[in-house]
mmCIF file of C-alpha atoms in Angstrom:
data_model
loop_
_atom_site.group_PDB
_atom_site.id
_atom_site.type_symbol
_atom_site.label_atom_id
_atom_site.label_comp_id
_atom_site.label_asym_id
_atom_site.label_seq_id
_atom_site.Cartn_x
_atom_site.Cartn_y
_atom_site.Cartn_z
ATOM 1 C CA UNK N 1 172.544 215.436 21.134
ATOM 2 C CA UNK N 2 176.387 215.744 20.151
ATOM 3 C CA UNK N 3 175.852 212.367 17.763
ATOM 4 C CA UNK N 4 172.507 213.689 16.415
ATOM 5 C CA UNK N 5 174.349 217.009 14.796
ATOM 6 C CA UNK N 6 177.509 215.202 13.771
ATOM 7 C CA UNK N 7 174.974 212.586 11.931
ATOM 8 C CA UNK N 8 172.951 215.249 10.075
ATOM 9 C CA UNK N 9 176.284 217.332 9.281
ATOM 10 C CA UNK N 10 178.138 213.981 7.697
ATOM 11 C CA UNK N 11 177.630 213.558 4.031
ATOM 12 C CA UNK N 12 175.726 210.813 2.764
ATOM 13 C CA UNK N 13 177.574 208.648 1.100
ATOM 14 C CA UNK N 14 176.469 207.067 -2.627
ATOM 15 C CA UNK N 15 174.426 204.292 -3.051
ATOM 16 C CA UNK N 16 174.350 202.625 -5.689
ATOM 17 C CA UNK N 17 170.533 200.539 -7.054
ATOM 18 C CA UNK N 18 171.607 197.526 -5.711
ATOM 19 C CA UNK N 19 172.619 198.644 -2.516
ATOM 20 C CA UNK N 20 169.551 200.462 -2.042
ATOM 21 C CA UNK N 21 167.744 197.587 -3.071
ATOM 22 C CA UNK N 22 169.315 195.764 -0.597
ATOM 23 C CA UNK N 23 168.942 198.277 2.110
ATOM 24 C CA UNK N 24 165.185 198.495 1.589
ATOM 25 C CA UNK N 25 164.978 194.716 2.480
ATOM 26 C CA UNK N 26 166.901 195.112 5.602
ATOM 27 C CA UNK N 27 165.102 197.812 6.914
ATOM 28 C CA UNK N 28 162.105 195.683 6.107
ATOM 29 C CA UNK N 29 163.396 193.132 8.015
ATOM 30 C CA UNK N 30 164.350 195.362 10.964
ATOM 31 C CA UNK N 31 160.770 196.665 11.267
ATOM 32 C CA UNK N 32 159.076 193.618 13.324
ATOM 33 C CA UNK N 33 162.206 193.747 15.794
ATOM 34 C CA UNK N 34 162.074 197.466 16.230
ATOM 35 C CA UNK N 35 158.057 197.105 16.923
ATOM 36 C CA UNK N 36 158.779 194.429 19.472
ATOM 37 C CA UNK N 37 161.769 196.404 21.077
ATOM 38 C CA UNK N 38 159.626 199.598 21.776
ATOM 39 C CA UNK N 39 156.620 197.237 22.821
ATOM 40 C CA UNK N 40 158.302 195.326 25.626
ATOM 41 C CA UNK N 41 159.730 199.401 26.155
ATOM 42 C CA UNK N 42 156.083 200.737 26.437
ATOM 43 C CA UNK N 43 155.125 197.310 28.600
ATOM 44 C CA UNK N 44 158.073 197.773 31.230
ATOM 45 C CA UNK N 45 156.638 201.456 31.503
ATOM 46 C CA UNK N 46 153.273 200.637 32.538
ATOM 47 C CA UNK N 47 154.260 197.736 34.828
ATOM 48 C CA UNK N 48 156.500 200.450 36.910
ATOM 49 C CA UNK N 49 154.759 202.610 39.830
ATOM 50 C CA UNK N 50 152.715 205.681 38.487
ATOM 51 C CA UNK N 51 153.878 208.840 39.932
ATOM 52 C CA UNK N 52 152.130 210.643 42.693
ATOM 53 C CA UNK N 53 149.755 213.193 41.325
ATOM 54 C CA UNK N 54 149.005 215.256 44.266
ATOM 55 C CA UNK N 55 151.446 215.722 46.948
ATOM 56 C CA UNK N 56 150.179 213.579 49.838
ATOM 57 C CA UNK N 57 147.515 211.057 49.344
ATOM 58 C CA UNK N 58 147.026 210.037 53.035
ATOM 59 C CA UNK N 59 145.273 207.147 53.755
ATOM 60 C CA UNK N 60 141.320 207.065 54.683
ATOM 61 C CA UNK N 61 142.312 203.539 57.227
ATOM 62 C CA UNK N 62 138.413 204.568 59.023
ATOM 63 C CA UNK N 63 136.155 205.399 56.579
ATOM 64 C CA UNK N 64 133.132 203.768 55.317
ATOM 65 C CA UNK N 65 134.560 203.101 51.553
ATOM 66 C CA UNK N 66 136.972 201.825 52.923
ATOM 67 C CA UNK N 67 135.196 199.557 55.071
ATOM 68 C CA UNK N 68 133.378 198.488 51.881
ATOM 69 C CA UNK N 69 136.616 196.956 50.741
ATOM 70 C CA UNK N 70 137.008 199.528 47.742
ATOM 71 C CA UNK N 71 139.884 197.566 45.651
ATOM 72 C CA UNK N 72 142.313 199.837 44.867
ATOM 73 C CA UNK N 73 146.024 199.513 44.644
ATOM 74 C CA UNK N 74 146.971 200.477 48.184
ATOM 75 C CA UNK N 75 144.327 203.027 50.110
ATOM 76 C CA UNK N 76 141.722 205.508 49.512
ATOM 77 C CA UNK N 77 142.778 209.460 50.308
ATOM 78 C CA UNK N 78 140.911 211.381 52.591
ATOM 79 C CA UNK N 79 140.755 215.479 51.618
ATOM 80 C CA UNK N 80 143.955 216.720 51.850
ATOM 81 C CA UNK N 81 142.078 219.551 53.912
ATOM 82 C CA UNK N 82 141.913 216.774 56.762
ATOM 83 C CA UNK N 83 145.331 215.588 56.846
ATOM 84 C CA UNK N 84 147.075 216.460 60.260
ATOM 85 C CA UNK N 85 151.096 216.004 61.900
ATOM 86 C CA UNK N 86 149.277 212.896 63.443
ATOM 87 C CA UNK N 87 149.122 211.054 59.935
ATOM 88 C CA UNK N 88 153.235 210.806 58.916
ATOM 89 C CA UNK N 89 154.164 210.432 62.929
ATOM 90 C CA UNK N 90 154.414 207.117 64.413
ATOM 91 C CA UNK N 91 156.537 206.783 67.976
ATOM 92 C CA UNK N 92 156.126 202.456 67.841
ATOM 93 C CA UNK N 93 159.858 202.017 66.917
ATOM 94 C CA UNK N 94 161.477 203.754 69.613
ATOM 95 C CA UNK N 95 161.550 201.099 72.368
ATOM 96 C CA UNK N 96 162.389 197.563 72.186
ATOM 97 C CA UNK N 97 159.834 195.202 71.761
ATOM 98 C CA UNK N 98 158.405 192.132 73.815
ATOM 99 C CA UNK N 99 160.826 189.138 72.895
ATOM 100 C CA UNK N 100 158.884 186.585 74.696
ATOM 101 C CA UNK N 101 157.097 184.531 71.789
ATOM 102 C CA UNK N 102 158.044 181.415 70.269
ATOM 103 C CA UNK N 103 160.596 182.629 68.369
ATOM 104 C CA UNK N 104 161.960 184.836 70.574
ATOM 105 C CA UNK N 105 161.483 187.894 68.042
ATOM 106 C CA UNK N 106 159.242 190.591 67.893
ATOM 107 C CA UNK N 107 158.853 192.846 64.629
ATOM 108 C CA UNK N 108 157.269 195.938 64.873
ATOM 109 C CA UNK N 109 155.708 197.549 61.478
ATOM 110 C CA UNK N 110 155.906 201.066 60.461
ATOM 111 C CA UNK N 111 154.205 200.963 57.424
ATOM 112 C CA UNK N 112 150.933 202.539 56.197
ATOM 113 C CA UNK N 113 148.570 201.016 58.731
ATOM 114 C CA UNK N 114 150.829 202.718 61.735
ATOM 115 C CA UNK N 115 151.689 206.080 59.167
ATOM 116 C CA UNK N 116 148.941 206.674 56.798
ATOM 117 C CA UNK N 117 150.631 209.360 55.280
ATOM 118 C CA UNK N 118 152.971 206.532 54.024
ATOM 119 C CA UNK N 119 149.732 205.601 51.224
ATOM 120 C CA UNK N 120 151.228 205.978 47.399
ATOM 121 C CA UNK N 121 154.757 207.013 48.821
ATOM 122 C CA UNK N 122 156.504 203.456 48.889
ATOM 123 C CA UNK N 123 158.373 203.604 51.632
ATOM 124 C CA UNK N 124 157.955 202.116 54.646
ATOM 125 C CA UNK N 125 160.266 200.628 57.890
ATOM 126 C CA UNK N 126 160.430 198.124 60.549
ATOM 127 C CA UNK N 127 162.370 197.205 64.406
ATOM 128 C CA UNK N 128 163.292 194.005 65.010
ATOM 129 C CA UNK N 129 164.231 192.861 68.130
ATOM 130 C CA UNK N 130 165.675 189.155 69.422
ATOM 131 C CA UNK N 131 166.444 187.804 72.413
ATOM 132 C CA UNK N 132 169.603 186.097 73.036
ATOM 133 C CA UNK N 133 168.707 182.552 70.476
ATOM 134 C CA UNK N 134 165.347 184.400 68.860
ATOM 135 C CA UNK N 135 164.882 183.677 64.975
ATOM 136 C CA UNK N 136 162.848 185.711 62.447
ATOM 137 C CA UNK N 137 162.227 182.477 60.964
ATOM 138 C CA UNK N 138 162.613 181.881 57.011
ATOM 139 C CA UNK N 139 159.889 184.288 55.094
ATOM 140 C CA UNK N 140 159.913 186.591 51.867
ATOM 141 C CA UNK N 141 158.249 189.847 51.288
ATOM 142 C CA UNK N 142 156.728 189.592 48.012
ATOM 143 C CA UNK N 143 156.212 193.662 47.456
ATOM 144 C CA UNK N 144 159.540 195.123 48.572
ATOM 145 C CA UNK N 145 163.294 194.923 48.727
ATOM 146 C CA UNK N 146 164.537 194.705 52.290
ATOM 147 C CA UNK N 147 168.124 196.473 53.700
ATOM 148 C CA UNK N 148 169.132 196.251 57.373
ATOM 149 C CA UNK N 149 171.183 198.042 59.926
ATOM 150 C CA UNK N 150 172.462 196.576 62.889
ATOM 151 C CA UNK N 151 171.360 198.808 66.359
ATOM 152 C CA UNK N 152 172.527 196.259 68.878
ATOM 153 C CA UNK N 153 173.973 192.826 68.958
ATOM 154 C CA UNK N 154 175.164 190.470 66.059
ATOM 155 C CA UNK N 155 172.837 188.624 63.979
ATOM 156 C CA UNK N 156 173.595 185.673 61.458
ATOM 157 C CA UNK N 157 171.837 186.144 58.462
ATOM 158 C CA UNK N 158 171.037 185.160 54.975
ATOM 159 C CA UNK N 159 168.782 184.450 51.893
ATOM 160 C CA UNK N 160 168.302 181.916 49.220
ATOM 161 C CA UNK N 161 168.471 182.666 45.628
ATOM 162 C CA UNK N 162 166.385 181.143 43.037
ATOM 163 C CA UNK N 163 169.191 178.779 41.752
ATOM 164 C CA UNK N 164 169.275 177.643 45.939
ATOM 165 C CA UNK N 165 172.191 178.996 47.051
ATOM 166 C CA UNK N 166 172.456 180.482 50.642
ATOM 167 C CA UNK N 167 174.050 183.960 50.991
ATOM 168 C CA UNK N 168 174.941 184.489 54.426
ATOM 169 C CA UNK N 169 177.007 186.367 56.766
ATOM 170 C CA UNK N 170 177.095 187.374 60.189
ATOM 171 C CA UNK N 171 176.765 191.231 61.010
ATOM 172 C CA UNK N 172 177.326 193.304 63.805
ATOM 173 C CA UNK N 173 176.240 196.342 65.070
ATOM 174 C CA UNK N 174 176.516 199.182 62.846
ATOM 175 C CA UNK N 175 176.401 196.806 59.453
ATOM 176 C CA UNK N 176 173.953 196.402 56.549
ATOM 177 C CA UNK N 177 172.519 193.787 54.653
ATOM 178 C CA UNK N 178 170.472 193.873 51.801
ATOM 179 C CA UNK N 179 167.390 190.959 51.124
ATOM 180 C CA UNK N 180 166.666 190.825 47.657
ATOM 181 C CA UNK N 181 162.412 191.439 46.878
ATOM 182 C CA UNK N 182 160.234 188.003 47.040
ATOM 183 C CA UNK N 183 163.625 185.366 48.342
ATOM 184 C CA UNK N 184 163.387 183.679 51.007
ATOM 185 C CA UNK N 185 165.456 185.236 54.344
ATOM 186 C CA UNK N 186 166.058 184.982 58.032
ATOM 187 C CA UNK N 187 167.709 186.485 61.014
ATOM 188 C CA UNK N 188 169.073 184.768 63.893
ATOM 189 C CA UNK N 189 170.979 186.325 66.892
ATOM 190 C CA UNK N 190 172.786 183.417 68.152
ATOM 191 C CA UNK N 191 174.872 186.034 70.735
ATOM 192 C CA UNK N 192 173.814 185.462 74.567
ATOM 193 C CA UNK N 193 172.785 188.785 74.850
ATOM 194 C CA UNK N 194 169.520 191.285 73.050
ATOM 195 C CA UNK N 195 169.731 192.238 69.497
ATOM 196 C CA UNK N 196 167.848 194.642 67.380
ATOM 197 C CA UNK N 197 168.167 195.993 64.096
ATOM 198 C CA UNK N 198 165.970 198.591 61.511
ATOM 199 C CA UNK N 199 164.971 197.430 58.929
ATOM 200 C CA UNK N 200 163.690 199.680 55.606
ATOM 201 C CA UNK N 201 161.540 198.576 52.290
ATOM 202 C CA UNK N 202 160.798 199.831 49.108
ATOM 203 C CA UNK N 203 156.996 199.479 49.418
ATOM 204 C CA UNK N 204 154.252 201.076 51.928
ATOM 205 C CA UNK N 205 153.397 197.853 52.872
ATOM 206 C CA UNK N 206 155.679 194.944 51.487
ATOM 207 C CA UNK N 207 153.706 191.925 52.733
ATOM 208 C CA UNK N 208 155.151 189.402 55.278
ATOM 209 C CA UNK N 209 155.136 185.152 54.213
ATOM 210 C CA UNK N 210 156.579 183.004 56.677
ATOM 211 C CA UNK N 211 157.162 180.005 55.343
ATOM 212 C CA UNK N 212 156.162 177.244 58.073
ATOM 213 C CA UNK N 213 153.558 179.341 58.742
ATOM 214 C CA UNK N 214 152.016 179.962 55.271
ATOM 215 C CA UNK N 215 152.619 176.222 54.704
ATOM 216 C CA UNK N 216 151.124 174.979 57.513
ATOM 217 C CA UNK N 217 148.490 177.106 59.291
ATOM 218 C CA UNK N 218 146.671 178.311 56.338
ATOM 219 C CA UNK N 219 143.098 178.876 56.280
ATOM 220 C CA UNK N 220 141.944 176.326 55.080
ATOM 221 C CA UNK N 221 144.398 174.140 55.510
ATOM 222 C CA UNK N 222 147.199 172.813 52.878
ATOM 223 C CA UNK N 223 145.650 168.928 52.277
ATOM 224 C CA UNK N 224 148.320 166.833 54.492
ATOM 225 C CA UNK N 225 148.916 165.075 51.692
ATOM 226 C CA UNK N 226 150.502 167.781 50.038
ATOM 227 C CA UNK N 227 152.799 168.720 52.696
ATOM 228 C CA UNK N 228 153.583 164.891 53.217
ATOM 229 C CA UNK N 229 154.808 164.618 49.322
ATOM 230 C CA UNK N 230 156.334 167.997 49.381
ATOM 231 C CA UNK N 231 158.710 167.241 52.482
ATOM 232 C CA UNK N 232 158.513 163.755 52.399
ATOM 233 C CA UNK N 233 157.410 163.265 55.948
ATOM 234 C CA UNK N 234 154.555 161.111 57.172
ATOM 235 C CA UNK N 235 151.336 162.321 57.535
ATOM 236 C CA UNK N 236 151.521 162.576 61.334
ATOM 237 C CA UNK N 237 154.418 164.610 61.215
ATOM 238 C CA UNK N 238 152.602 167.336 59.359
ATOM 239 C CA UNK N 239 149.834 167.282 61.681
ATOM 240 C CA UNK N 240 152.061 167.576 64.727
ATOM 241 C CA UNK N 241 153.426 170.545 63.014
ATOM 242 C CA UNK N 242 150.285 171.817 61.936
ATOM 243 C CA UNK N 243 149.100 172.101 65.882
ATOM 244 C CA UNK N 244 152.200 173.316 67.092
ATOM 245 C CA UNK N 245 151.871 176.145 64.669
ATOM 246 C CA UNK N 246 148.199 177.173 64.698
ATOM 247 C CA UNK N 247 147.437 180.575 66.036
ATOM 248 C CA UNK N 248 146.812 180.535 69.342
ATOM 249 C CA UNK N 249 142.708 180.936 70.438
#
């Protein structure tokens, strides 16, 4: 406000018809960058999250709109009147999870499904836990910004930017590392003993990719051809992968 009062109590100075001539044309000129300036301003606006308008907005996960698939941008609200303790209480990350799978991870989601009172918040957490050699293999989360901290264990870890460059470090318990929303990232405990670390997002329910996964068991399938160009690997090599990654009937 201080530059708005020393503006207005500066004389203006004397311009001469020339000048103003000239001035006229420049602010002319200035007019279609100013308009595009304040419409990219307006455009970043509405691309950002709206604001809550109530002050919980839990989600209806059970009810019959929503088992009608009603598309909107997260979940439906049930009456506020209904909303109990239950709905922003979840107890799932409090003990370790199984570590026998093939990666020899587990990830356990606290995010809107577990805690509907998560809906329109954006927030949202997960535990991870290894076993000594398990791998949350390469994925991204294409809705959230990821930052985790070390309970247990060291992990190696890292992601790859869009120019391909690996960031990575190993951390320890007690440390925090930040993934970067939608690039690729993975965790590996490569200690011989348990690991397990929290891990928070931006986003009630950020989405999970793995990449072999999303590459190779999709329904319906990538065309093997595709895969074969992409990685440059035979056909029978991508459908060896293919059935050692299908989900399991």
């Amino acid at each position: 406000m201080e530059i708005f009062r020393l503006l207005s109590s500066s004389p203006l100075p004397s311009v001469s018809p020339s000048s103003a001539a000239a001035g006229e044309r420049a602010a002319a000129m200035a007019k279609p960058s100013l308009l595009a300036f304040f419409s990219l301003l307006v455009a970043s606006t509405l691309a950002a999250d709206p604001d809550m308008l109530q002050d919980i907005c839990v989600a209806d996960l059970d009810s019959a709109a929503t088992a009608a698939a009603v598309r909107v941008n997260g979940f439906a609200c049930k009456p506020a009147a209904e909303a109990t303790e239950a709905d922003f209480f979840f107890r799932g990350l409090a003990k370790p999870g199984a570590t026998n799978t093939t990666m020899g991870s587990l990830v356990t989601a606290a995010n809107v499904e577990e805690i509907p009172g998560l809906n329109t918040l954006g927030v949202s957490m997960s535990r991870v836990d290894y076993a000594p050699g398990g791998l949350n293999p390469p994925h991204t989360h294409p809705r959230a910004t990821e930052i985790v901290f070390v309970l247990d264990g060291t992990l190696d870890v890292g992601f790859i930017t869009t120019a391909n460059k690996l960031i990575t470090k190993t951390i320890a318990k007690g440390d925090v590392f930040v993934f970067p929303r939608g690039l690729v990232h993975f965790q590996k405990n490569n200690g011989d003993v348990p690991a397990a670390a929290l891990a928070a997002f931006n986003s009630q329910f950020p989405g999970t990719q793995s990449i072999a996964a999303t590459l190779f068991a999709a329904t319906p399938p990538v065309p093997d051809l595709v895969l074969s160009k992409a990685f440059q690997i035979g056909t029978r090599d991508v459908k060896k992968i293919k059935s050692r990654l299908a989900p399991k009937k």
